[in-house]
Amino acid sequence: MKLPKAGTIEIAPSILSADFARLADEIAGIESAGVNMVHLDVMDGHFVPNITIGPPVIAKLRKVSSLVFDTHLMISEPAKYAERFVEAGADHITFHIEVGDEPQRLIEKLHKLGCSAGICLNPETPVERIEAVAPLCDMVLVMTVRPGFGAQEFMPEVAKKIIRVREILGPDIRIEVDGGIDPQTAPTVVSYGADTIVAGNAIFAKSDRIAAINAIREAAR
Ligand code: DX5
Ligand code: ZN
């Protein structure tokens, strides 16, 4: 599965707020709402103060879903584990600019492995840090909360970084935004230039996930 070409608004539900005992059903539920992507949050308890899933879970999910696996690595050593995530079935891998690994080399490695590549910046990280490598990516991820947990409050001042990222990238590279996105905050980030919207709590905390996805979709158009 390939990341959809730029030019459409995509909703990428984050399973971080889903029921982890029923992940296959939860993913089937969002698939029936017509999304093309699912956002998989990988945390190592080191880069962020939380631990989630790794390649074995992703490999099992790969067998039951044909959605684009948008894999957000919140881990300290993404270069060390990238290949294992691709083998497990990740279609797109995002890693953080704040880690020690050399970003350009990792982007090239991901492309060689047949995986699209993304770079991510934390709320306190200035856009200049990604300026050189962002154009080599297929998607740039702007965090609008501190990574580690779902259901945090959207940071409106941080979201303005999207405007600068869009200037750097032009129209052909996706900009994804992650953290506190719901029908109220989605129009703002889209107006700044985001086209790929991660939402965890705003979807999985609702009993009717299809209605929740449609509400974000309507707000973002
Ligand atoms: C946070 C994760 C997000 C998270 C978003 O560290 O990267 O993807 O699931 O959750 P919400 O949409 O609830 O802010
Ligand atoms: Zn995420």
JSON list of C-alpha atoms and ligand atoms in Angstrom, two decimals:
[
{"chain": "A", "resi": 1, "resn": "MET", "atom": "CA", "xyz": [0.00, 0.00, 0.00]},
{"chain": "A", "resi": 2, "resn": "LYS", "atom": "CA", "xyz": [1.26, 3.44, -0.87]},
{"chain": "A", "resi": 3, "resn": "LEU", "atom": "CA", "xyz": [0.71, 6.76, 0.81]},
{"chain": "A", "resi": 4, "resn": "PRO", "atom": "CA", "xyz": [-2.00, 8.55, -1.22]},
{"chain": "A", "resi": 5, "resn": "LYS", "atom": "CA", "xyz": [-0.56, 11.23, -3.53]},
{"chain": "A", "resi": 6, "resn": "ALA", "atom": "CA", "xyz": [-0.81, 14.80, -2.23]},
{"chain": "A", "resi": 7, "resn": "GLY", "atom": "CA", "xyz": [-3.94, 16.67, -3.26]},
{"chain": "A", "resi": 8, "resn": "THR", "atom": "CA", "xyz": [-6.54, 15.00, -1.06]},
{"chain": "A", "resi": 9, "resn": "ILE", "atom": "CA", "xyz": [-7.42, 15.43, 2.59]},
{"chain": "A", "resi": 10, "resn": "GLU", "atom": "CA", "xyz": [-6.84, 12.13, 4.39]},
{"chain": "A", "resi": 11, "resn": "ILE", "atom": "CA", "xyz": [-7.96, 11.20, 7.88]},
{"chain": "A", "resi": 12, "resn": "ALA", "atom": "CA", "xyz": [-5.56, 8.83, 9.67]},
{"chain": "A", "resi": 13, "resn": "PRO", "atom": "CA", "xyz": [-7.24, 7.46, 12.81]},
{"chain": "A", "resi": 14, "resn": "SER", "atom": "CA", "xyz": [-4.73, 6.76, 15.58]},
{"chain": "A", "resi": 15, "resn": "ILE", "atom": "CA", "xyz": [-5.35, 3.44, 17.29]},
{"chain": "A", "resi": 16, "resn": "LEU", "atom": "CA", "xyz": [-3.71, 4.76, 20.46]},
{"chain": "A", "resi": 17, "resn": "SER", "atom": "CA", "xyz": [-7.19, 5.48, 21.81]},
{"chain": "A", "resi": 18, "resn": "ALA", "atom": "CA", "xyz": [-8.71, 2.25, 20.46]},
{"chain": "A", "resi": 19, "resn": "ASP", "atom": "CA", "xyz": [-9.46, -0.89, 22.47]},
{"chain": "A", "resi": 20, "resn": "PHE", "atom": "CA", "xyz": [-6.14, -2.76, 22.26]},
{"chain": "A", "resi": 21, "resn": "ALA", "atom": "CA", "xyz": [-7.86, -6.06, 23.06]},
{"chain": "A", "resi": 22, "resn": "ARG", "atom": "CA", "xyz": [-9.95, -5.69, 19.90]},
{"chain": "A", "resi": 23, "resn": "LEU", "atom": "CA", "xyz": [-7.53, -4.02, 17.50]},
{"chain": "A", "resi": 24, "resn": "ALA", "atom": "CA", "xyz": [-8.56, -6.00, 14.41]},
{"chain": "A", "resi": 25, "resn": "ASP", "atom": "CA", "xyz": [-12.23, -5.07, 14.92]},
{"chain": "A", "resi": 26, "resn": "GLU", "atom": "CA", "xyz": [-11.36, -1.48, 15.66]},
{"chain": "A", "resi": 27, "resn": "ILE", "atom": "CA", "xyz": [-9.39, -1.22, 12.41]},
{"chain": "A", "resi": 28, "resn": "ALA", "atom": "CA", "xyz": [-12.16, -2.93, 10.44]},
{"chain": "A", "resi": 29, "resn": "GLY", "atom": "CA", "xyz": [-14.53, -0.32, 11.89]},
{"chain": "A", "resi": 30, "resn": "ILE", "atom": "CA", "xyz": [-12.56, 2.64, 10.61]},
{"chain": "A", "resi": 31, "resn": "GLU", "atom": "CA", "xyz": [-11.94, 0.89, 7.29]},
{"chain": "A", "resi": 32, "resn": "SER", "atom": "CA", "xyz": [-15.70, 0.73, 6.79]},
{"chain": "A", "resi": 33, "resn": "ALA", "atom": "CA", "xyz": [-15.81, 4.52, 7.25]},
{"chain": "A", "resi": 34, "resn": "GLY", "atom": "CA", "xyz": [-13.80, 4.82, 4.04]},
{"chain": "A", "resi": 35, "resn": "VAL", "atom": "CA", "xyz": [-10.45, 5.98, 5.40]},
{"chain": "A", "resi": 36, "resn": "ASN", "atom": "CA", "xyz": [-7.33, 5.02, 3.47]},
{"chain": "A", "resi": 37, "resn": "MET", "atom": "CA", "xyz": [-4.83, 5.15, 6.32]},
{"chain": "A", "resi": 38, "resn": "VAL", "atom": "CA", "xyz": [-4.42, 4.08, 9.91]},
{"chain": "A", "resi": 39, "resn": "HIS", "atom": "CA", "xyz": [-1.89, 5.77, 12.21]},
{"chain": "A", "resi": 40, "resn": "LEU", "atom": "CA", "xyz": [0.12, 3.36, 14.37]},
{"chain": "A", "resi": 41, "resn": "ASP", "atom": "CA", "xyz": [1.87, 4.96, 17.33]},
{"chain": "A", "resi": 42, "resn": "VAL", "atom": "CA", "xyz": [5.03, 3.12, 18.38]},
{"chain": "A", "resi": 43, "resn": "MET", "atom": "CA", "xyz": [6.52, 4.21, 21.73]},
{"chain": "A", "resi": 44, "resn": "ASP", "atom": "CA", "xyz": [9.61, 2.81, 23.43]},
{"chain": "A", "resi": 45, "resn": "GLY", "atom": "CA", "xyz": [9.40, 4.18, 26.97]},
{"chain": "A", "resi": 46, "resn": "HIS", "atom": "CA", "xyz": [12.64, 6.07, 26.31]},
{"chain": "A", "resi": 47, "resn": "PHE", "atom": "CA", "xyz": [12.04, 8.71, 23.65]},
{"chain": "A", "resi": 48, "resn": "VAL", "atom": "CA", "xyz": [8.60, 9.18, 25.19]},
{"chain": "A", "resi": 49, "resn": "PRO", "atom": "CA", "xyz": [7.34, 8.19, 28.66]},
{"chain": "A", "resi": 50, "resn": "ASN", "atom": "CA", "xyz": [4.97, 5.50, 27.40]},
{"chain": "A", "resi": 51, "resn": "ILE", "atom": "CA", "xyz": [5.18, 2.07, 25.73]},
{"chain": "A", "resi": 52, "resn": "THR", "atom": "CA", "xyz": [2.82, 0.76, 23.03]},
{"chain": "A", "resi": 53, "resn": "ILE", "atom": "CA", "xyz": [3.25, -1.73, 20.22]},
{"chain": "A", "resi": 54, "resn": "GLY", "atom": "CA", "xyz": [6.09, -3.05, 18.05]},
{"chain": "A", "resi": 55, "resn": "PRO", "atom": "CA", "xyz": [6.65, -5.11, 14.89]},
{"chain": "A", "resi": 56, "resn": "PRO", "atom": "CA", "xyz": [4.91, -8.34, 16.09]},
{"chain": "A", "resi": 57, "resn": "VAL", "atom": "CA", "xyz": [1.59, -6.56, 16.59]},
{"chain": "A", "resi": 58, "resn": "ILE", "atom": "CA", "xyz": [1.93, -4.69, 13.30]},
{"chain": "A", "resi": 59, "resn": "ALA", "atom": "CA", "xyz": [2.66, -7.97, 11.48]},
{"chain": "A", "resi": 60, "resn": "LYS", "atom": "CA", "xyz": [-0.56, -9.49, 12.84]},
{"chain": "A", "resi": 61, "resn": "LEU", "atom": "CA", "xyz": [-2.59, -6.41, 11.92]},
{"chain": "A", "resi": 62, "resn": "ARG", "atom": "CA", "xyz": [-1.09, -6.52, 8.41]},
{"chain": "A", "resi": 63, "resn": "LYS", "atom": "CA", "xyz": [-2.87, -9.85, 7.85]},
{"chain": "A", "resi": 64, "resn": "VAL", "atom": "CA", "xyz": [-6.29, -8.34, 8.56]},
{"chain": "A", "resi": 65, "resn": "SER", "atom": "CA", "xyz": [-6.08, -4.87, 7.01]},
{"chain": "A", "resi": 66, "resn": "SER", "atom": "CA", "xyz": [-5.25, -3.36, 3.65]},
{"chain": "A", "resi": 67, "resn": "LEU", "atom": "CA", "xyz": [-5.14, 0.21, 4.95]},
{"chain": "A", "resi": 68, "resn": "VAL", "atom": "CA", "xyz": [-1.95, 2.21, 4.54]},
{"chain": "A", "resi": 69, "resn": "PHE", "atom": "CA", "xyz": [0.00, 1.60, 7.76]},
{"chain": "A", "resi": 70, "resn": "ASP", "atom": "CA", "xyz": [1.22, 5.06, 8.73]},
{"chain": "A", "resi": 71, "resn": "THR", "atom": "CA", "xyz": [3.76, 4.16, 11.39]},
{"chain": "A", "resi": 72, "resn": "HIS", "atom": "CA", "xyz": [4.83, 6.89, 13.80]},
{"chain": "A", "resi": 73, "resn": "LEU", "atom": "CA", "xyz": [8.04, 5.84, 15.54]},
{"chain": "A", "resi": 74, "resn": "MET", "atom": "CA", "xyz": [8.41, 7.65, 18.85]},
{"chain": "A", "resi": 75, "resn": "ILE", "atom": "CA", "xyz": [11.57, 5.68, 19.60]},
{"chain": "A", "resi": 76, "resn": "SER", "atom": "CA", "xyz": [15.17, 6.68, 20.30]},
{"chain": "A", "resi": 77, "resn": "GLU", "atom": "CA", "xyz": [16.84, 4.49, 17.67]},
{"chain": "A", "resi": 78, "resn": "PRO", "atom": "CA", "xyz": [14.62, 4.42, 14.56]},
{"chain": "A", "resi": 79, "resn": "ALA", "atom": "CA", "xyz": [17.48, 3.47, 12.19]},
{"chain": "A", "resi": 80, "resn": "LYS", "atom": "CA", "xyz": [18.15, 0.32, 14.22]},
{"chain": "A", "resi": 81, "resn": "TYR", "atom": "CA", "xyz": [14.55, -0.89, 13.97]},
{"chain": "A", "resi": 82, "resn": "ALA", "atom": "CA", "xyz": [13.34, 0.54, 10.64]},
{"chain": "A", "resi": 83, "resn": "GLU", "atom": "CA", "xyz": [13.85, -2.64, 8.65]},
{"chain": "A", "resi": 84, "resn": "ARG", "atom": "CA", "xyz": [11.90, -4.72, 11.16]},
{"chain": "A", "resi": 85, "resn": "PHE", "atom": "CA", "xyz": [8.96, -2.35, 10.92]},
{"chain": "A", "resi": 86, "resn": "VAL", "atom": "CA", "xyz": [9.02, -2.51, 7.11]},
{"chain": "A", "resi": 87, "resn": "GLU", "atom": "CA", "xyz": [9.15, -6.32, 7.24]},
{"chain": "A", "resi": 88, "resn": "ALA", "atom": "CA", "xyz": [6.19, -6.29, 9.63]},
{"chain": "A", "resi": 89, "resn": "GLY", "atom": "CA", "xyz": [4.14, -4.35, 7.08]},
{"chain": "A", "resi": 90, "resn": "ALA", "atom": "CA", "xyz": [4.65, -0.63, 7.68]},
{"chain": "A", "resi": 91, "resn": "ASP", "atom": "CA", "xyz": [3.92, 1.31, 4.46]},
{"chain": "A", "resi": 92, "resn": "HIS", "atom": "CA", "xyz": [5.08, 4.67, 5.72]},
{"chain": "A", "resi": 93, "resn": "ILE", "atom": "CA", "xyz": [7.50, 5.31, 8.55]},
{"chain": "A", "resi": 94, "resn": "THR", "atom": "CA", "xyz": [7.86, 8.60, 10.38]},
{"chain": "A", "resi": 95, "resn": "PHE", "atom": "CA", "xyz": [10.73, 9.20, 12.77]},
{"chain": "A", "resi": 96, "resn": "HIS", "atom": "CA", "xyz": [11.60, 12.21, 14.91]},
{"chain": "A", "resi": 97, "resn": "ILE", "atom": "CA", "xyz": [14.25, 14.78, 14.00]},
{"chain": "A", "resi": 98, "resn": "GLU", "atom": "CA", "xyz": [15.09, 15.00, 17.74]},
{"chain": "A", "resi": 99, "resn": "VAL", "atom": "CA", "xyz": [16.71, 11.53, 17.80]},
{"chain": "A", "resi": 100, "resn": "GLY", "atom": "CA", "xyz": [20.44, 11.10, 17.21]},
{"chain": "A", "resi": 101, "resn": "ASP", "atom": "CA", "xyz": [20.20, 9.14, 13.94]},
{"chain": "A", "resi": 102, "resn": "GLU", "atom": "CA", "xyz": [21.26, 10.80, 10.71]},
{"chain": "A", "resi": 103, "resn": "PRO", "atom": "CA", "xyz": [17.98, 11.77, 9.03]},
{"chain": "A", "resi": 104, "resn": "GLN", "atom": "CA", "xyz": [19.04, 11.80, 5.38]},
{"chain": "A", "resi": 105, "resn": "ARG", "atom": "CA", "xyz": [20.56, 8.32, 5.63]},
{"chain": "A", "resi": 106, "resn": "LEU", "atom": "CA", "xyz": [17.44, 6.94, 7.26]},
{"chain": "A", "resi": 107, "resn": "ILE", "atom": "CA", "xyz": [15.16, 8.49, 4.65]},
{"chain": "A", "resi": 108, "resn": "GLU", "atom": "CA", "xyz": [17.30, 6.92, 1.91]},
{"chain": "A", "resi": 109, "resn": "LYS", "atom": "CA", "xyz": [17.29, 3.58, 3.70]},
{"chain": "A", "resi": 110, "resn": "LEU", "atom": "CA", "xyz": [13.48, 3.62, 3.99]},
{"chain": "A", "resi": 111, "resn": "HIS", "atom": "CA", "xyz": [13.14, 4.42, 0.30]},
{"chain": "A", "resi": 112, "resn": "LYS", "atom": "CA", "xyz": [15.49, 1.55, -0.59]},
{"chain": "A", "resi": 113, "resn": "LEU", "atom": "CA", "xyz": [13.34, -0.74, 1.54]},
{"chain": "A", "resi": 114, "resn": "GLY", "atom": "CA", "xyz": [10.29, 0.34, -0.50]},
{"chain": "A", "resi": 115, "resn": "CYS", "atom": "CA", "xyz": [8.77, 2.33, 2.34]},
{"chain": "A", "resi": 116, "resn": "SER", "atom": "CA", "xyz": [7.80, 5.97, 2.19]},
{"chain": "A", "resi": 117, "resn": "ALA", "atom": "CA", "xyz": [9.51, 8.24, 4.70]},
{"chain": "A", "resi": 118, "resn": "GLY", "atom": "CA", "xyz": [8.45, 10.95, 7.08]},
{"chain": "A", "resi": 119, "resn": "ILE", "atom": "CA", "xyz": [10.16, 13.27, 9.49]},
{"chain": "A", "resi": 120, "resn": "CYS", "atom": "CA", "xyz": [8.44, 14.61, 12.60]},
{"chain": "A", "resi": 121, "resn": "LEU", "atom": "CA", "xyz": [9.09, 17.57, 14.85]},
{"chain": "A", "resi": 122, "resn": "ASN", "atom": "CA", "xyz": [8.03, 18.02, 18.45]},
{"chain": "A", "resi": 123, "resn": "PRO", "atom": "CA", "xyz": [6.20, 21.16, 19.60]},
{"chain": "A", "resi": 124, "resn": "GLU", "atom": "CA", "xyz": [9.35, 22.83, 20.92]},
{"chain": "A", "resi": 125, "resn": "THR", "atom": "CA", "xyz": [11.49, 22.00, 17.87]},
{"chain": "A", "resi": 126, "resn": "PRO", "atom": "CA", "xyz": [11.89, 24.84, 15.35]},
{"chain": "A", "resi": 127, "resn": "VAL", "atom": "CA", "xyz": [11.03, 24.22, 11.69]},
{"chain": "A", "resi": 128, "resn": "GLU", "atom": "CA", "xyz": [14.64, 25.10, 10.72]},
{"chain": "A", "resi": 129, "resn": "ARG", "atom": "CA", "xyz": [15.73, 21.73, 12.14]},
{"chain": "A", "resi": 130, "resn": "ILE", "atom": "CA", "xyz": [13.93, 19.88, 9.34]},
{"chain": "A", "resi": 131, "resn": "GLU", "atom": "CA", "xyz": [14.42, 22.39, 6.54]},
{"chain": "A", "resi": 132, "resn": "ALA", "atom": "CA", "xyz": [17.20, 20.49, 4.75]},
{"chain": "A", "resi": 133, "resn": "VAL", "atom": "CA", "xyz": [15.68, 17.01, 4.88]},
{"chain": "A", "resi": 134, "resn": "ALA", "atom": "CA", "xyz": [11.95, 17.76, 4.71]},
{"chain": "A", "resi": 135, "resn": "PRO", "atom": "CA", "xyz": [11.91, 17.97, 0.88]},
{"chain": "A", "resi": 136, "resn": "LEU", "atom": "CA", "xyz": [13.37, 14.43, 0.72]},
{"chain": "A", "resi": 137, "resn": "CYS", "atom": "CA", "xyz": [10.37, 13.05, 2.61]},
{"chain": "A", "resi": 138, "resn": "ASP", "atom": "CA", "xyz": [7.00, 11.85, 1.36]},
{"chain": "A", "resi": 139, "resn": "MET", "atom": "CA", "xyz": [5.24, 13.40, 4.35]},
{"chain": "A", "resi": 140, "resn": "VAL", "atom": "CA", "xyz": [6.22, 15.72, 7.19]},
{"chain": "A", "resi": 141, "resn": "LEU", "atom": "CA", "xyz": [4.53, 15.30, 10.56]},
{"chain": "A", "resi": 142, "resn": "VAL", "atom": "CA", "xyz": [3.94, 18.31, 12.79]},
{"chain": "A", "resi": 143, "resn": "MET", "atom": "CA", "xyz": [3.14, 17.45, 16.42]},
{"chain": "A", "resi": 144, "resn": "THR", "atom": "CA", "xyz": [0.58, 19.73, 18.05]},
{"chain": "A", "resi": 145, "resn": "VAL", "atom": "CA", "xyz": [0.92, 18.01, 21.46]},
{"chain": "A", "resi": 146, "resn": "ARG", "atom": "CA", "xyz": [3.95, 16.58, 23.26]},
{"chain": "A", "resi": 147, "resn": "PRO", "atom": "CA", "xyz": [4.22, 13.00, 22.04]},
{"chain": "A", "resi": 148, "resn": "GLY", "atom": "CA", "xyz": [3.45, 10.11, 24.38]},
{"chain": "A", "resi": 149, "resn": "PHE", "atom": "CA", "xyz": [-0.25, 10.19, 25.11]},
{"chain": "A", "resi": 150, "resn": "GLY", "atom": "CA", "xyz": [-3.61, 10.57, 23.42]},
{"chain": "A", "resi": 151, "resn": "ALA", "atom": "CA", "xyz": [-6.38, 12.99, 24.35]},
{"chain": "A", "resi": 152, "resn": "GLN", "atom": "CA", "xyz": [-4.15, 15.99, 25.08]},
{"chain": "A", "resi": 153, "resn": "GLU", "atom": "CA", "xyz": [-5.04, 19.57, 24.32]},
{"chain": "A", "resi": 154, "resn": "PHE", "atom": "CA", "xyz": [-4.23, 21.02, 20.87]},
{"chain": "A", "resi": 155, "resn": "MET", "atom": "CA", "xyz": [-1.47, 23.67, 20.94]},
{"chain": "A", "resi": 156, "resn": "PRO", "atom": "CA", "xyz": [-2.71, 26.46, 18.60]},
{"chain": "A", "resi": 157, "resn": "GLU", "atom": "CA", "xyz": [0.54, 28.48, 18.52]},
{"chain": "A", "resi": 158, "resn": "VAL", "atom": "CA", "xyz": [2.55, 25.38, 17.58]},
{"chain": "A", "resi": 159, "resn": "ALA", "atom": "CA", "xyz": [0.14, 24.58, 14.74]},
{"chain": "A", "resi": 160, "resn": "LYS", "atom": "CA", "xyz": [1.24, 27.78, 12.99]},
{"chain": "A", "resi": 161, "resn": "LYS", "atom": "CA", "xyz": [4.51, 26.01, 12.14]},
{"chain": "A", "resi": 162, "resn": "ILE", "atom": "CA", "xyz": [2.53, 24.20, 9.44]},
{"chain": "A", "resi": 163, "resn": "ILE", "atom": "CA", "xyz": [2.46, 27.44, 7.41]},
{"chain": "A", "resi": 164, "resn": "ARG", "atom": "CA", "xyz": [6.27, 27.54, 7.24]},
{"chain": "A", "resi": 165, "resn": "VAL", "atom": "CA", "xyz": [6.53, 23.82, 6.54]},
{"chain": "A", "resi": 166, "resn": "ARG", "atom": "CA", "xyz": [4.13, 24.24, 3.60]},
{"chain": "A", "resi": 167, "resn": "GLU", "atom": "CA", "xyz": [6.31, 27.09, 2.23]},
{"chain": "A", "resi": 168, "resn": "ILE", "atom": "CA", "xyz": [9.33, 24.81, 2.35]},
{"chain": "A", "resi": 169, "resn": "LEU", "atom": "CA", "xyz": [7.63, 21.78, 0.81]},
{"chain": "A", "resi": 170, "resn": "GLY", "atom": "CA", "xyz": [5.42, 23.23, -1.91]},
{"chain": "A", "resi": 171, "resn": "PRO", "atom": "CA", "xyz": [2.21, 21.42, -2.84]},
{"chain": "A", "resi": 172, "resn": "ASP", "atom": "CA", "xyz": [3.47, 17.90, -3.62]},
{"chain": "A", "resi": 173, "resn": "ILE", "atom": "CA", "xyz": [4.55, 16.60, -0.21]},
{"chain": "A", "resi": 174, "resn": "ARG", "atom": "CA", "xyz": [2.00, 15.73, 2.44]},
{"chain": "A", "resi": 175, "resn": "ILE", "atom": "CA", "xyz": [1.86, 17.51, 5.79]},
{"chain": "A", "resi": 176, "resn": "GLU", "atom": "CA", "xyz": [0.39, 15.48, 8.60]},
{"chain": "A", "resi": 177, "resn": "VAL", "atom": "CA", "xyz": [-0.69, 16.94, 11.91]},
{"chain": "A", "resi": 178, "resn": "ASP", "atom": "CA", "xyz": [-0.95, 14.93, 15.11]},
{"chain": "A", "resi": 179, "resn": "GLY", "atom": "CA", "xyz": [-2.36, 15.84, 18.49]},
{"chain": "A", "resi": 180, "resn": "GLY", "atom": "CA", "xyz": [-5.68, 17.22, 19.68]},
{"chain": "A", "resi": 181, "resn": "ILE", "atom": "CA", "xyz": [-7.34, 17.22, 16.28]},
{"chain": "A", "resi": 182, "resn": "ASP", "atom": "CA", "xyz": [-11.14, 17.16, 16.28]},
{"chain": "A", "resi": 183, "resn": "PRO", "atom": "CA", "xyz": [-13.89, 18.85, 14.22]},
{"chain": "A", "resi": 184, "resn": "GLN", "atom": "CA", "xyz": [-13.11, 22.16, 16.00]},
{"chain": "A", "resi": 185, "resn": "THR", "atom": "CA", "xyz": [-9.35, 22.22, 15.38]},
{"chain": "A", "resi": 186, "resn": "ALA", "atom": "CA", "xyz": [-9.24, 20.47, 11.97]},
{"chain": "A", "resi": 187, "resn": "PRO", "atom": "CA", "xyz": [-10.28, 23.54, 9.88]},
{"chain": "A", "resi": 188, "resn": "THR", "atom": "CA", "xyz": [-7.41, 25.60, 11.34]},
{"chain": "A", "resi": 189, "resn": "VAL", "atom": "CA", "xyz": [-4.68, 23.07, 10.50]},
{"chain": "A", "resi": 190, "resn": "VAL", "atom": "CA", "xyz": [-6.08, 22.54, 7.00]},
{"chain": "A", "resi": 191, "resn": "SER", "atom": "CA", "xyz": [-6.13, 26.32, 6.42]},
{"chain": "A", "resi": 192, "resn": "TYR", "atom": "CA", "xyz": [-2.42, 26.37, 7.38]},
{"chain": "A", "resi": 193, "resn": "GLY", "atom": "CA", "xyz": [-1.64, 23.71, 4.76]},
{"chain": "A", "resi": 194, "resn": "ALA", "atom": "CA", "xyz": [-2.03, 20.31, 6.44]},
{"chain": "A", "resi": 195, "resn": "ASP", "atom": "CA", "xyz": [-3.66, 17.60, 4.33]},
{"chain": "A", "resi": 196, "resn": "THR", "atom": "CA", "xyz": [-3.29, 14.52, 6.54]},
{"chain": "A", "resi": 197, "resn": "ILE", "atom": "CA", "xyz": [-5.11, 14.55, 9.83]},
{"chain": "A", "resi": 198, "resn": "VAL", "atom": "CA", "xyz": [-4.37, 12.18, 12.69]},
{"chain": "A", "resi": 199, "resn": "ALA", "atom": "CA", "xyz": [-7.15, 11.79, 15.23]},
{"chain": "A", "resi": 200, "resn": "GLY", "atom": "CA", "xyz": [-7.22, 9.35, 18.11]},
{"chain": "A", "resi": 201, "resn": "ASN", "atom": "CA", "xyz": [-9.46, 10.47, 20.92]},
{"chain": "A", "resi": 202, "resn": "ALA", "atom": "CA", "xyz": [-11.84, 12.36, 18.62]},
{"chain": "A", "resi": 203, "resn": "ILE", "atom": "CA", "xyz": [-12.63, 9.05, 16.89]},
{"chain": "A", "resi": 204, "resn": "PHE", "atom": "CA", "xyz": [-12.09, 6.17, 19.30]},
{"chain": "A", "resi": 205, "resn": "ALA", "atom": "CA", "xyz": [-13.62, 7.84, 22.35]},
{"chain": "A", "resi": 206, "resn": "LYS", "atom": "CA", "xyz": [-16.89, 8.04, 20.41]},
{"chain": "A", "resi": 207, "resn": "SER", "atom": "CA", "xyz": [-19.21, 5.04, 20.14]},
{"chain": "A", "resi": 208, "resn": "ASP", "atom": "CA", "xyz": [-20.07, 5.86, 16.51]},
{"chain": "A", "resi": 209, "resn": "ARG", "atom": "CA", "xyz": [-16.66, 5.96, 14.83]},
{"chain": "A", "resi": 210, "resn": "ILE", "atom": "CA", "xyz": [-18.09, 6.45, 11.35]},
{"chain": "A", "resi": 211, "resn": "ALA", "atom": "CA", "xyz": [-19.98, 9.56, 12.46]},
{"chain": "A", "resi": 212, "resn": "ALA", "atom": "CA", "xyz": [-16.85, 10.81, 14.25]},
{"chain": "A", "resi": 213, "resn": "ILE", "atom": "CA", "xyz": [-14.71, 10.36, 11.12]},
{"chain": "A", "resi": 214, "resn": "ASN", "atom": "CA", "xyz": [-17.35, 12.03, 8.95]},
{"chain": "A", "resi": 215, "resn": "ALA", "atom": "CA", "xyz": [-17.55, 14.98, 11.36]},
{"chain": "A", "resi": 216, "resn": "ILE", "atom": "CA", "xyz": [-13.78, 15.57, 11.02]},
{"chain": "A", "resi": 217, "resn": "ARG", "atom": "CA", "xyz": [-13.96, 15.07, 7.26]},
{"chain": "A", "resi": 218, "resn": "GLU", "atom": "CA", "xyz": [-16.78, 17.61, 6.92]},
{"chain": "A", "resi": 219, "resn": "ALA", "atom": "CA", "xyz": [-14.97, 20.13, 9.14]},
{"chain": "A", "resi": 220, "resn": "ALA", "atom": "CA", "xyz": [-11.72, 19.73, 7.17]},
{"chain": "A", "resi": 221, "resn": "ARG", "atom": "CA", "xyz": [-13.07, 20.14, 3.65]},
{"chain": "B", "resi": 1, "resn": "DX5", "atom": "C1", "xyz": [0.61, 11.13, 20.60]},
{"chain": "B", "resi": 1, "resn": "DX5", "atom": "C2", "xyz": [0.42, 10.31, 19.36]},
{"chain": "B", "resi": 1, "resn": "DX5", "atom": "C3", "xyz": [-0.82, 10.63, 18.64]},
{"chain": "B", "resi": 1, "resn": "DX5", "atom": "C4", "xyz": [-2.07, 10.43, 19.46]},
{"chain": "B", "resi": 1, "resn": "DX5", "atom": "C5", "xyz": [-3.04, 11.48, 19.05]},
{"chain": "B", "resi": 1, "resn": "DX5", "atom": "O1", "xyz": [1.88, 10.96, 21.09]},
{"chain": "B", "resi": 1, "resn": "DX5", "atom": "O2", "xyz": [1.49, 10.48, 18.45]},
{"chain": "B", "resi": 1, "resn": "DX5", "atom": "O3", "xyz": [-0.92, 9.99, 17.39]},
{"chain": "B", "resi": 1, "resn": "DX5", "atom": "O4", "xyz": [-2.67, 9.19, 19.30]},
{"chain": "B", "resi": 1, "resn": "DX5", "atom": "O5", "xyz": [-4.12, 11.40, 19.88]},
{"chain": "B", "resi": 1, "resn": "DX5", "atom": "P1", "xyz": [-5.24, 12.49, 19.96]},
{"chain": "B", "resi": 1, "resn": "DX5", "atom": "O6", "xyz": [-5.87, 12.62, 18.61]},
{"chain": "B", "resi": 1, "resn": "DX5", "atom": "O7", "xyz": [-6.16, 11.92, 20.98]},
{"chain": "B", "resi": 1, "resn": "DX5", "atom": "O8", "xyz": [-4.60, 13.78, 20.41]},
{"chain": "B", "resi": 2, "resn": "ZN", "atom": "ZN", "xyz": [1.15, 9.76, 16.35]}
]
